[in-house]
PDB file of C-alpha atoms in Angstrom:
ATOM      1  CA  UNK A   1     167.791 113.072 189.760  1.00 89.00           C
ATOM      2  CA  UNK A   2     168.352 111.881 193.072  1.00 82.00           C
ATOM      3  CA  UNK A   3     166.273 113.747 196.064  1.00 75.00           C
ATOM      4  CA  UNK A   4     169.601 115.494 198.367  1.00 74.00           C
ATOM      5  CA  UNK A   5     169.475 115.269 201.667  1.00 73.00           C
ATOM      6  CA  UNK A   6     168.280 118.953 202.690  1.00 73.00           C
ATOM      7  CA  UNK A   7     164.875 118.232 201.100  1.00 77.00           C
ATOM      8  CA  UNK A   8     164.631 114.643 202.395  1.00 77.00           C
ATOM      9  CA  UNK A   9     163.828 116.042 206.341  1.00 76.00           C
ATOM     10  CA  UNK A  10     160.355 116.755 206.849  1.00 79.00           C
ATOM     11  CA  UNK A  11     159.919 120.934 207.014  1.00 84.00           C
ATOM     12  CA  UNK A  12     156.623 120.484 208.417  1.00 80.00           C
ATOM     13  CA  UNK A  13     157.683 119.131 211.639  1.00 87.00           C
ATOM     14  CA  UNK A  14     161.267 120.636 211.758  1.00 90.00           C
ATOM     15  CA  UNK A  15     161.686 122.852 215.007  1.00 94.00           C
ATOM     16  CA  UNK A  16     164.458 125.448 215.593  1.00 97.00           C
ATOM     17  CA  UNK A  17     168.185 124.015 216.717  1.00 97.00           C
ATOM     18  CA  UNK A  18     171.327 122.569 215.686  1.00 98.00           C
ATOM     19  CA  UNK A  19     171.107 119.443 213.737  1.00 97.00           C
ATOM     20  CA  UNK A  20     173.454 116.709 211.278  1.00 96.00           C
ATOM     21  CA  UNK A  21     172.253 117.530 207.805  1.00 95.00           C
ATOM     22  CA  UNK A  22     174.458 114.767 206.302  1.00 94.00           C
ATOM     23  CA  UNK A  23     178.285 113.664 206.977  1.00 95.00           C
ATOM     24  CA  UNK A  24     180.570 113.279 203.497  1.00 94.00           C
ATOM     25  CA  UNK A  25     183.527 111.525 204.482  1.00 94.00           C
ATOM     26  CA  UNK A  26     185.126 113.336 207.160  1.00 94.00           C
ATOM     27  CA  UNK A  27     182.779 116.763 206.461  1.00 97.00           C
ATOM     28  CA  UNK A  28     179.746 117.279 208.841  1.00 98.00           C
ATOM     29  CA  UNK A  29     177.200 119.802 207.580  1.00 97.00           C
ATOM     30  CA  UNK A  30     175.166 120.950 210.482  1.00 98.00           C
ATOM     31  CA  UNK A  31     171.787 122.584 210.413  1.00 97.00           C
ATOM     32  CA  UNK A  32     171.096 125.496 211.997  1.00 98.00           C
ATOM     33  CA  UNK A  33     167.717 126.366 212.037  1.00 97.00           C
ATOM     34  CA  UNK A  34     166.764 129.754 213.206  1.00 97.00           C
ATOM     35  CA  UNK A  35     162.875 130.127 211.818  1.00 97.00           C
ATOM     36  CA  UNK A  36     160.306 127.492 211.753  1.00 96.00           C
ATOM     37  CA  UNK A  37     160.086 126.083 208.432  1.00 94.00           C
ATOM     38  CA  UNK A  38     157.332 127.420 206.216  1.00 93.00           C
ATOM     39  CA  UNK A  39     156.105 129.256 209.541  1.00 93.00           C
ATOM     40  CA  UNK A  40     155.346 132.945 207.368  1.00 94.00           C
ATOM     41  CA  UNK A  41     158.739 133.865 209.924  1.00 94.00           C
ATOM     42  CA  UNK A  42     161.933 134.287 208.020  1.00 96.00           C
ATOM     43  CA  UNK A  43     165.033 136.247 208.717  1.00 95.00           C
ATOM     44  CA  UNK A  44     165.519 139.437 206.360  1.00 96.00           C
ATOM     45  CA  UNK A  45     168.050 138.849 203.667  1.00 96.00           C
ATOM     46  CA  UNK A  46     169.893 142.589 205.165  1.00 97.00           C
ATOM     47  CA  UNK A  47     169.464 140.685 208.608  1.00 97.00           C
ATOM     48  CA  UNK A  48     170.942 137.319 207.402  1.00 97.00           C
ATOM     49  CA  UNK A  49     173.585 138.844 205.115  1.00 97.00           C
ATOM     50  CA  UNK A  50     175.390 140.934 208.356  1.00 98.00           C
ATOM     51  CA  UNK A  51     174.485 137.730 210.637  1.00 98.00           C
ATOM     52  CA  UNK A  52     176.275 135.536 208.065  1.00 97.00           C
ATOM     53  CA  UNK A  53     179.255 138.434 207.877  1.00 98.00           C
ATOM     54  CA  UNK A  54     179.623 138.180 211.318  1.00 98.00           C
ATOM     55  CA  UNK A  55     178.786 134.227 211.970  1.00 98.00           C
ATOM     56  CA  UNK A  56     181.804 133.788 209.521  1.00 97.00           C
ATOM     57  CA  UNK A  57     184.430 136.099 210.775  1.00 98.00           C
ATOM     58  CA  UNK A  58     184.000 134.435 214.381  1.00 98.00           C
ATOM     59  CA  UNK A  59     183.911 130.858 213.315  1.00 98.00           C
ATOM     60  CA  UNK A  60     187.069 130.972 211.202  1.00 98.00           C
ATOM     61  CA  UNK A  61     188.957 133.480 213.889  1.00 98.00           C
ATOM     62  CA  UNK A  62     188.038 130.875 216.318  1.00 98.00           C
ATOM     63  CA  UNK A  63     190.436 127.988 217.904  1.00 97.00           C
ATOM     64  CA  UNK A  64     188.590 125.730 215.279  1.00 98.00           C
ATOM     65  CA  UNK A  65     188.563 128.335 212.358  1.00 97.00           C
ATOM     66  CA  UNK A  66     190.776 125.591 210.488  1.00 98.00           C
ATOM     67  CA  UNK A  67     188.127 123.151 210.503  1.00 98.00           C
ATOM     68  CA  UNK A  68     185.413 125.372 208.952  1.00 98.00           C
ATOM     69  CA  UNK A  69     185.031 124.404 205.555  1.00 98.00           C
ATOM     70  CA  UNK A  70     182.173 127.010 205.092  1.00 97.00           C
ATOM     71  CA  UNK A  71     179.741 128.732 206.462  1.00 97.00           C
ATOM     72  CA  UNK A  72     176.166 130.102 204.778  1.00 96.00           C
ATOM     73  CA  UNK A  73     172.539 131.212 204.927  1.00 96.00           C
ATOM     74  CA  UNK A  74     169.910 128.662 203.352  1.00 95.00           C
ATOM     75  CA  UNK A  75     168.094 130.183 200.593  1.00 93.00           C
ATOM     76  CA  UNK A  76     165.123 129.802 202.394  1.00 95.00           C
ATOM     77  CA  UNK A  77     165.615 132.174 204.835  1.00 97.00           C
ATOM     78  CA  UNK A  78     165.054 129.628 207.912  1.00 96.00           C
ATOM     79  CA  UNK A  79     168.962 129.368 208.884  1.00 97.00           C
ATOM     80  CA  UNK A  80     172.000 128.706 207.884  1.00 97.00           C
ATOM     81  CA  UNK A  81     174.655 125.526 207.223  1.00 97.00           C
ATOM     82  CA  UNK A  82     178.171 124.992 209.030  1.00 98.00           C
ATOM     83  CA  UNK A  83     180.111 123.024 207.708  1.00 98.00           C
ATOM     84  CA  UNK A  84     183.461 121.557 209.417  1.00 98.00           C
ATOM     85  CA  UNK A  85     185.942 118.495 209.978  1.00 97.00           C
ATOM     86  CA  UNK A  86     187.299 116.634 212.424  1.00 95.00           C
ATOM     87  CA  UNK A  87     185.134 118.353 215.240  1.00 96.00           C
ATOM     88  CA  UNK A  88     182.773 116.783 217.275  1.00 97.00           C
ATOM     89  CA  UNK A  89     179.361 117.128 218.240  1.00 97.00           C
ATOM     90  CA  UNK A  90     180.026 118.673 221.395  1.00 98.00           C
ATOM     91  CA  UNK A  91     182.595 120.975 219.749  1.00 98.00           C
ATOM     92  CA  UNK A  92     180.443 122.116 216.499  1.00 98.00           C
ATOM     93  CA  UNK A  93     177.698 122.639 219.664  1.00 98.00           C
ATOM     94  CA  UNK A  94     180.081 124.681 221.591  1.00 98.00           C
ATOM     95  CA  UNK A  95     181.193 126.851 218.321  1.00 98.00           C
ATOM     96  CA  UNK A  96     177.613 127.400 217.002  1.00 98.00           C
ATOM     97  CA  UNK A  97     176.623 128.825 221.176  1.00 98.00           C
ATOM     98  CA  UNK A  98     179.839 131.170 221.215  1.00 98.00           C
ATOM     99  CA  UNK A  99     178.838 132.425 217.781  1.00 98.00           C
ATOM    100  CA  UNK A 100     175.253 133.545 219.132  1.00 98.00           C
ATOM    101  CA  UNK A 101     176.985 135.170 221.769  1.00 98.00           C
ATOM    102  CA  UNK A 102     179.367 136.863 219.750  1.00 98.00           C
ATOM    103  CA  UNK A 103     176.812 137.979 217.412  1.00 98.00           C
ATOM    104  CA  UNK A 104     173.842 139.083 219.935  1.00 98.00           C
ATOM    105  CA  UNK A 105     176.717 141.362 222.260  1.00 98.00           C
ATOM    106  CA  UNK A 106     178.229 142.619 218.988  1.00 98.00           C
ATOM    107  CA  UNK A 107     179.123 146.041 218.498  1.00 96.00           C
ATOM    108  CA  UNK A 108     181.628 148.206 215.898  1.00 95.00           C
ATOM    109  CA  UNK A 109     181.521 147.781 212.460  1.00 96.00           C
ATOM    110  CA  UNK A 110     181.007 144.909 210.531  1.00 97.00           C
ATOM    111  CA  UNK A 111     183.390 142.866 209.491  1.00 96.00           C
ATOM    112  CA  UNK A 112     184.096 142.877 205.550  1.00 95.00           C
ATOM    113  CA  UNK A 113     181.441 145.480 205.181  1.00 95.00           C
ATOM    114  CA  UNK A 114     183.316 147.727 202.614  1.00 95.00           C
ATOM    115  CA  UNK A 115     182.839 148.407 198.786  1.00 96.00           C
ATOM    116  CA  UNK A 116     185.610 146.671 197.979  1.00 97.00           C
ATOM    117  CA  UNK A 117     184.853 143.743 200.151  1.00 96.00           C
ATOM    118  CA  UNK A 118     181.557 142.735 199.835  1.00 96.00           C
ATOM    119  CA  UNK A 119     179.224 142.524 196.930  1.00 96.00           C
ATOM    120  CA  UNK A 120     176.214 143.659 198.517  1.00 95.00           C
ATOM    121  CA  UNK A 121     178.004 146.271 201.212  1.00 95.00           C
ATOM    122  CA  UNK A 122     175.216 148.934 201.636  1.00 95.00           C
ATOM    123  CA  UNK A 123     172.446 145.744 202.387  1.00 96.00           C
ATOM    124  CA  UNK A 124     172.868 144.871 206.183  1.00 97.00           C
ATOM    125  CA  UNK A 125     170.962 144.860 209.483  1.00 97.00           C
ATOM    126  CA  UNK A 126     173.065 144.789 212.553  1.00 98.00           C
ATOM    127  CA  UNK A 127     170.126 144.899 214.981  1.00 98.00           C
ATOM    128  CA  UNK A 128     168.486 142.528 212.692  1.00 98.00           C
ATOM    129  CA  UNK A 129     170.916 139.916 213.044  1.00 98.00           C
ATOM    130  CA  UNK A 130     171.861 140.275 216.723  1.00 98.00           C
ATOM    131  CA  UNK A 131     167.863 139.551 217.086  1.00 98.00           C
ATOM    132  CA  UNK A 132     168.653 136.153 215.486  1.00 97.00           C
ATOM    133  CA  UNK A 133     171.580 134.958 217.607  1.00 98.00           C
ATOM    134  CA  UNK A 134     169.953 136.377 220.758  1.00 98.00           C
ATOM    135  CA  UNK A 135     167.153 133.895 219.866  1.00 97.00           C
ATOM    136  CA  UNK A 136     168.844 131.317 219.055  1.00 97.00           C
ATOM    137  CA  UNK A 137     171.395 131.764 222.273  1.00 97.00           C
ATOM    138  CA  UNK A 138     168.359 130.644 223.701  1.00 97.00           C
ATOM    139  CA  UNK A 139     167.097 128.198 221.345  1.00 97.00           C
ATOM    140  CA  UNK A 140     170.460 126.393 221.822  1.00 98.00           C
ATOM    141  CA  UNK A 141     171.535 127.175 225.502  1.00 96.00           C
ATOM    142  CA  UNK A 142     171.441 123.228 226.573  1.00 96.00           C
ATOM    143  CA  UNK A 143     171.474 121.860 223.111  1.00 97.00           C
ATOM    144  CA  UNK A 144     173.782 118.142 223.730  1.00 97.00           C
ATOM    145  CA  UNK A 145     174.484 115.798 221.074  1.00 97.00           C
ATOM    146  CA  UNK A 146     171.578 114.202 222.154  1.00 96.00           C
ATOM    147  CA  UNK A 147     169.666 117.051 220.468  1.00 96.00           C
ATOM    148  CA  UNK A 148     171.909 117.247 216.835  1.00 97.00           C
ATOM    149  CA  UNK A 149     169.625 114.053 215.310  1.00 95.00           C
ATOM    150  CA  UNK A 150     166.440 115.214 213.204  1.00 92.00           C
ATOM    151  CA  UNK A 151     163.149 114.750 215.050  1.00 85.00           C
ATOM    152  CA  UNK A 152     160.855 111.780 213.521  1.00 73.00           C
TER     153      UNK A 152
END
């Protein structure tokens, strides 16, 4: 089988930000990365599972929420994919900042966080994942397009 794409960028040297993963047609998948690869550092799947809850709602409520084609945690536990079309770099950049913010300020009750709405309801971490975007509001603060290609 053929090597994909997501195992093809080189963890070892892979710092935390926004980056193209790989562009299929008119779909950009971006990678966030929130933990330094392989770094003994990884969010909390409770932590991850409310940040992805809440990463979700405010991407697809947002004036590009028609454009998301999905958004999800890595199973590695270092970040998480977006995945949109027809938006640009600056845009996605833009989207992925205003989601930290929304995040890190949140308050109130998660969103989708009832039996009958989630799979996994009682497994969240509110503080947990406002930790993450507050980091990463930082991480990203001046992020540019310059900044979306994979370091060599």
């Amino acid at each position: 089988m053929k090597k994909i794409a997501s195992f093809a960028v080189n963890h070892d040297t892979l710092e935390k930000g926004m980056y193209i993963s790989r562009v299929d047609g008119d779909v950009v998948t971006y990678d966030i990365r929130m933990k330094i690869p392989n770094g003994g550092d990884y969010f909390s799947p409770s932590a991850g599972h409310t940040f992805e809850h809440l990463f979700a709602t405010f991407a697809r409520n947002s004036a590009l929420g028609d454009k998301v084609v999905y958004v999800g945690p890595m199973g590695c536990r270092t970040g998480f994919y977006l995945l949109v079309r027809a938006v640009t770099g600056a845009q996605a950049i833009a989207l992925v900042q205003e989601s930290m913010r929304f995040i890190r300020d949140f308050n109130g009750e998660i969103p989708g966080n009832k039996r009958a709405e989630c799979g996994n309801y009682l497994d969240h971490d509110l503080a947990g994942a406002k930790a993450l975007a507050a980091d990463m509001d930082g991480v990203l603060r001046a992020w540019t397009e310059n900044d979306l290609r994979y370091k060599e």
